[in-house]
Coordinates of C-alpha atoms in Angstrom, one line a residue:
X267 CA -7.8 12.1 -3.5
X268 CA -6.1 13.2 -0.1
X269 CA -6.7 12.7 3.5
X270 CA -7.6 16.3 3.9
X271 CA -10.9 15.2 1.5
X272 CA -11.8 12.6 4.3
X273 CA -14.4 12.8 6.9
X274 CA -15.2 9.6 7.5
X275 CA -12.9 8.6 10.4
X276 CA -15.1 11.1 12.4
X277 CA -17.5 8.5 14.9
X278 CA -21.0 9.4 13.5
X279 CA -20.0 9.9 10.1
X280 CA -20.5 7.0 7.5
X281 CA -20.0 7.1 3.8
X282 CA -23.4 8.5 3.0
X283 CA -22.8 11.5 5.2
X284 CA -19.5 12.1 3.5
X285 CA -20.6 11.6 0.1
X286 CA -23.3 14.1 0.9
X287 CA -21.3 17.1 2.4
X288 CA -18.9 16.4 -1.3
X289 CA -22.1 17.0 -3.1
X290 CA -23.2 20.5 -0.9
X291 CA -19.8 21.8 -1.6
X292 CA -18.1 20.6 1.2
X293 CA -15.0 18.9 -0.3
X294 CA -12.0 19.1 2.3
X295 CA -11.8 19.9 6.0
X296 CA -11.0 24.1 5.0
X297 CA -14.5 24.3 3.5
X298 CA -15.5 22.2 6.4
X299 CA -15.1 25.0 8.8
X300 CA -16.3 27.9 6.8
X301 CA -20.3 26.2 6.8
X302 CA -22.3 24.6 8.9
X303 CA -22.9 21.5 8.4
X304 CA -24.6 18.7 10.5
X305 CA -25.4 19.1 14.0
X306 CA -23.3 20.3 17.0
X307 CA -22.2 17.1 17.9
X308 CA -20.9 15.7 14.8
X309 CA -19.8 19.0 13.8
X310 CA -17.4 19.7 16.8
X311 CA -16.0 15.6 16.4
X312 CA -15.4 16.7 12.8
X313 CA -13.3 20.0 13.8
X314 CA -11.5 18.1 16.5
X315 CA -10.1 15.8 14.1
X316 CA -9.1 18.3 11.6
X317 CA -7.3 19.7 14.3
X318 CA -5.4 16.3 14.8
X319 CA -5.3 15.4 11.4
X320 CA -3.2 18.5 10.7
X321 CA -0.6 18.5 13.2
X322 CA -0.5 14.7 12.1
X323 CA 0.5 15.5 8.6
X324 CA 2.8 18.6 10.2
X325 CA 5.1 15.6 11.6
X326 CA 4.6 13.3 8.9
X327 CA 3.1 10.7 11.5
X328 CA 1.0 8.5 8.9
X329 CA 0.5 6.1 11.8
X330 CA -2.3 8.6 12.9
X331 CA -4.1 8.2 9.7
X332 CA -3.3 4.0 10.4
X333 CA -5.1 4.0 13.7
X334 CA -8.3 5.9 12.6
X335 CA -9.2 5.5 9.1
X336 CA -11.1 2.3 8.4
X337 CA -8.9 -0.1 6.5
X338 CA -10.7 -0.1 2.7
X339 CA -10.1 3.7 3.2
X340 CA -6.3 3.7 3.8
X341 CA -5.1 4.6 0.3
X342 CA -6.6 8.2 0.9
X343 CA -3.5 9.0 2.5
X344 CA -1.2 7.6 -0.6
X345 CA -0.8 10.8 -2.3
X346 CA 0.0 12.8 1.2
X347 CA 2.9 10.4 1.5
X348 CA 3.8 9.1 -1.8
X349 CA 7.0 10.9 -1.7
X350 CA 8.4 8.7 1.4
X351 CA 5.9 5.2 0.2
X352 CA 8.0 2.0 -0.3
X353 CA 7.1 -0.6 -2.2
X354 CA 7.2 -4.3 -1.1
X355 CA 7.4 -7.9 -2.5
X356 CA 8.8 -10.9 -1.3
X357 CA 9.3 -14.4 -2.6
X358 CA 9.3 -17.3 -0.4
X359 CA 10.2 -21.3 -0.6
X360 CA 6.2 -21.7 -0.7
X361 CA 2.9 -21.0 0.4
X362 CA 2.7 -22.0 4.7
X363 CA 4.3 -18.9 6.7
X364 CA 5.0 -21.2 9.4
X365 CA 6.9 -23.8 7.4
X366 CA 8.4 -22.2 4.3
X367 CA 11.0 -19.4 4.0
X368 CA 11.7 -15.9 2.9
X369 CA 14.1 -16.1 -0.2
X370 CA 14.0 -12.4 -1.6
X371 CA 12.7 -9.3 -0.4
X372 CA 12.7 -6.1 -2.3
X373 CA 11.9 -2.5 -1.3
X374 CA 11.4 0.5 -3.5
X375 CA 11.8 3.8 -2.7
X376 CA 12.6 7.0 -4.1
X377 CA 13.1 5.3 -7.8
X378 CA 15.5 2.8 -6.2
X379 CA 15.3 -0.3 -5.2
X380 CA 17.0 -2.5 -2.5
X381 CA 17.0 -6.6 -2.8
X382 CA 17.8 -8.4 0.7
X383 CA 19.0 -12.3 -0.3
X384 CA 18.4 -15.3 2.0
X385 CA 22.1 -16.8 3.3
X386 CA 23.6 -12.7 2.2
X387 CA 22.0 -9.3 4.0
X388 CA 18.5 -10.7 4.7
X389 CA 18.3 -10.3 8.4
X390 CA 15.9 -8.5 10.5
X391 CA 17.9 -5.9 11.3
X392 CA 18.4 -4.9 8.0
X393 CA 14.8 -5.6 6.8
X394 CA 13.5 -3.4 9.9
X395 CA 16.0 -0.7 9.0
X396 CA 14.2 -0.9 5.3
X397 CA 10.7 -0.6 7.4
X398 CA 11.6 2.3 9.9
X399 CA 12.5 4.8 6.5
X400 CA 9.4 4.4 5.5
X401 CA 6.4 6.3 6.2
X402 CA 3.8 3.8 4.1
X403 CA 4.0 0.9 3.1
X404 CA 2.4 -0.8 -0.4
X405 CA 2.0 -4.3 -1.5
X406 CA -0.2 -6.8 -3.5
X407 CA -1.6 -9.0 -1.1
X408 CA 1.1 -8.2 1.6
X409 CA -0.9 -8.1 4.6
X410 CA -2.1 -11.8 4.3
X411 CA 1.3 -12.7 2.7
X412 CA 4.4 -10.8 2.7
X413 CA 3.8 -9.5 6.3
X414 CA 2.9 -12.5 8.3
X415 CA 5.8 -14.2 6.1
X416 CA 7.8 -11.5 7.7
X417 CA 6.9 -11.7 11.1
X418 CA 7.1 -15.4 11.2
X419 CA 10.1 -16.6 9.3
X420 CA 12.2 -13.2 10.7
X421 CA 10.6 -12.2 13.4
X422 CA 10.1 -8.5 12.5
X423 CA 7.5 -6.4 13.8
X424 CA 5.8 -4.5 11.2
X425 CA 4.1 -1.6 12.5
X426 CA 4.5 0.7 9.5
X427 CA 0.9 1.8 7.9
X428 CA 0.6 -0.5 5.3
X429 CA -1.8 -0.3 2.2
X430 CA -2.7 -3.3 0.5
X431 CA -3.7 -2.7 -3.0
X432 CA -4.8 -6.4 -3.7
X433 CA -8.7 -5.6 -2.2
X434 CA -8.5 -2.3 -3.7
X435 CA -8.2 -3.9 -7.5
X436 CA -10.5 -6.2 -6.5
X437 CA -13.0 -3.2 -5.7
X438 CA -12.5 -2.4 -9.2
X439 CA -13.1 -5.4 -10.4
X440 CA -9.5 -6.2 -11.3
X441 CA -8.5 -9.7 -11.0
X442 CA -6.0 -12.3 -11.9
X443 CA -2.8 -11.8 -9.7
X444 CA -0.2 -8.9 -10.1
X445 CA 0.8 -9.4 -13.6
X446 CA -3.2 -10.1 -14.6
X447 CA -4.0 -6.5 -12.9
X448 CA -0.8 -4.8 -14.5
X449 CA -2.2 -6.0 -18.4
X450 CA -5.8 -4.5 -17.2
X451 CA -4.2 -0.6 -16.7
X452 CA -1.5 -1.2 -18.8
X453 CA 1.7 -2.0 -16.8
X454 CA 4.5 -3.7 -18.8
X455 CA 7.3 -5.7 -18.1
X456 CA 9.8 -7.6 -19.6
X457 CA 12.3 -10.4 -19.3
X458 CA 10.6 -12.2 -16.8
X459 CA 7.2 -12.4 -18.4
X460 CA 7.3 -16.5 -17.5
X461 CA 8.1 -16.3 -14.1
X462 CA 5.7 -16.8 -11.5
X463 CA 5.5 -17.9 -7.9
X464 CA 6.3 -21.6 -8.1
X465 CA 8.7 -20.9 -10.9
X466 CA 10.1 -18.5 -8.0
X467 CA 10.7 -21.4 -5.8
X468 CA 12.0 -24.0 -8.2
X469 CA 14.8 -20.9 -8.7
X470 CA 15.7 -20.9 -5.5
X471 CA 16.4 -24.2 -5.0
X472 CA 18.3 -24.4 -8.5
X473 CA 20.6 -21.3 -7.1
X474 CA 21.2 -23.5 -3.8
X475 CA 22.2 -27.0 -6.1
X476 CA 24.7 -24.1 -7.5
X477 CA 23.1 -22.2 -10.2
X478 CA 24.1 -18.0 -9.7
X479 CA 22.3 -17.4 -13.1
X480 CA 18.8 -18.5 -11.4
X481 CA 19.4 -16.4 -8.2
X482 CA 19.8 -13.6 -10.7
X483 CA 16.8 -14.5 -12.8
X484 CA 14.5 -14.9 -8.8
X485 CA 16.1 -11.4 -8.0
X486 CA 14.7 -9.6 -11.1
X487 CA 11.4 -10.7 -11.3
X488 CA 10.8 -10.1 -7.1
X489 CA 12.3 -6.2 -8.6
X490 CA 9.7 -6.5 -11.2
X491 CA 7.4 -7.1 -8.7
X492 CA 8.2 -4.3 -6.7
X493 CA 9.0 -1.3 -8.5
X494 CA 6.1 -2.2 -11.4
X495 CA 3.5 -1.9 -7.9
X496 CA 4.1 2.1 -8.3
X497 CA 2.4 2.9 -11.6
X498 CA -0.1 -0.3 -10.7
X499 CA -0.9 1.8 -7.3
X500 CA -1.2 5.5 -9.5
X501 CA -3.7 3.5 -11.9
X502 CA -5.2 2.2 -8.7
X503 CA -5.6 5.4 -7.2
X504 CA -7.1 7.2 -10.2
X505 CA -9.6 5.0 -10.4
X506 CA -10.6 4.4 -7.2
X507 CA -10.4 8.5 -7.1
X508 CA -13.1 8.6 -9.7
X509 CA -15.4 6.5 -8.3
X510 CA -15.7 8.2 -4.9
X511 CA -15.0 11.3 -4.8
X512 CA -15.3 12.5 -8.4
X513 CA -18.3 10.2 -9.1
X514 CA -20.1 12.0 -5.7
X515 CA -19.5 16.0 -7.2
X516 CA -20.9 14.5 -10.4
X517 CA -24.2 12.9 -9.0

């Protein structure tokens, strides 16, 4: 599913509405303008949007889509910016954003990823350089955790669209952390299979008494983290895809 199959940022719209137009036919803005559907007033709000929506995704500006698609609706616009989406994860020296620290971040993008250490090349400078190449952002829970953690132990500003795949698993009934979610659609990974977040921290603090083989161990299962959130997010995405829009030509 795309942006361009979206109608519900339109005021007067809701999910009914848009499920309905799918079901006559009307599956994307092009069809859209070649019918007649609902009333003058909804109708002209729908073809001013398009309008907008369209020299939007001309200049790549996925903030637009940020600033008028309700939230639970953001991963529409994954597969219009997959190409330039970067992957997030963080660890941290525990759970309290206001008291603990940020030990490891990783980005991927582009089938690369990029690992910022605490007391090396994690500054803000460099983690907002990371931010402002990237059209969209994707996490697991990184809008209650990673970004706040970011903001407040950094002191970046994270205004890059950001889609949170955490509720999204949880509308599919997905549960049980990262690694639970990546056994349901069949994610693998290996090497770090007995890591987790408090085994995270207790790494970091063996890498500060002097151990460089735990730092190494921390840094590959924050990559694991990160790069394994791509196929999670095309599982994600399918799914979801199926039961909105494909579920809606079906009924």
């Amino acid at each position: 599913m795309r942006v361009e199959n979206s109608f519900v940022p339109v005021r007067g719209v809701g999910e009914k509405t848009e499920r309905r137009l799918w079901r006559d036919g009307v599956t994307d803005w092009g069809a859209f303008e070649e019918c007649d559907a609902l009333g003058e007033t909804r109708r002209d709000r729908v073809l001013r949007f398009v309008d907008e929506a369209r020299d939007a995704l001309e200049r790549d500006d996925a903030g637009f889509f940020r600033d008028t698609f309700p939230d639970a609706e953001l991963w529409r616009m994954y597969r219009n910016f997959e190409d330039t989406a970067c992957f997030f994860d963080i660890e941290t020296t525990g759970l309290d954003a206001d008291r603990d620290k940020v030990t490891t971040v990783s980005f991927h993008r582009g089938g690369e990823t990029t690992t910022l250490v605490r007391g090396d090349d994690l500054t803000a400078e460099n983690v907002a350089s990371e931010l402002e190449r990237s059209d969209v952002l994707v996490s697991y829970n990184g809008r209650r955790f990673d970004q706040p953690f970011l903001e407040t132990d950094l002191g970046v500003s994270v205004d890059t669209p950001h889609i949170d795949i955490l509720p999204l698993c949880r509308r599919l009934g997905l549960t049980g952390g990262l690694k639970g979610v990546e056994d349901a659609v069949g994610v693998r990974r290996e090497g770090v299979e007995d890591v987790d977040g408090r085994e995270a921290v207790r790494l970091w603090y063996a890498y500060e008494d002097g151990d460089t083989d735990a730092l190494e161990r921390l840094i590959r299962y924050n990559r694991y983290d990160t790069e394994n959130l791509r196929p999670v997010v095309e599982r994600v995405h399918d799914r979801l895809h199926e039961e909105v829009f494909a579920s809606a030509l079906d009924a």
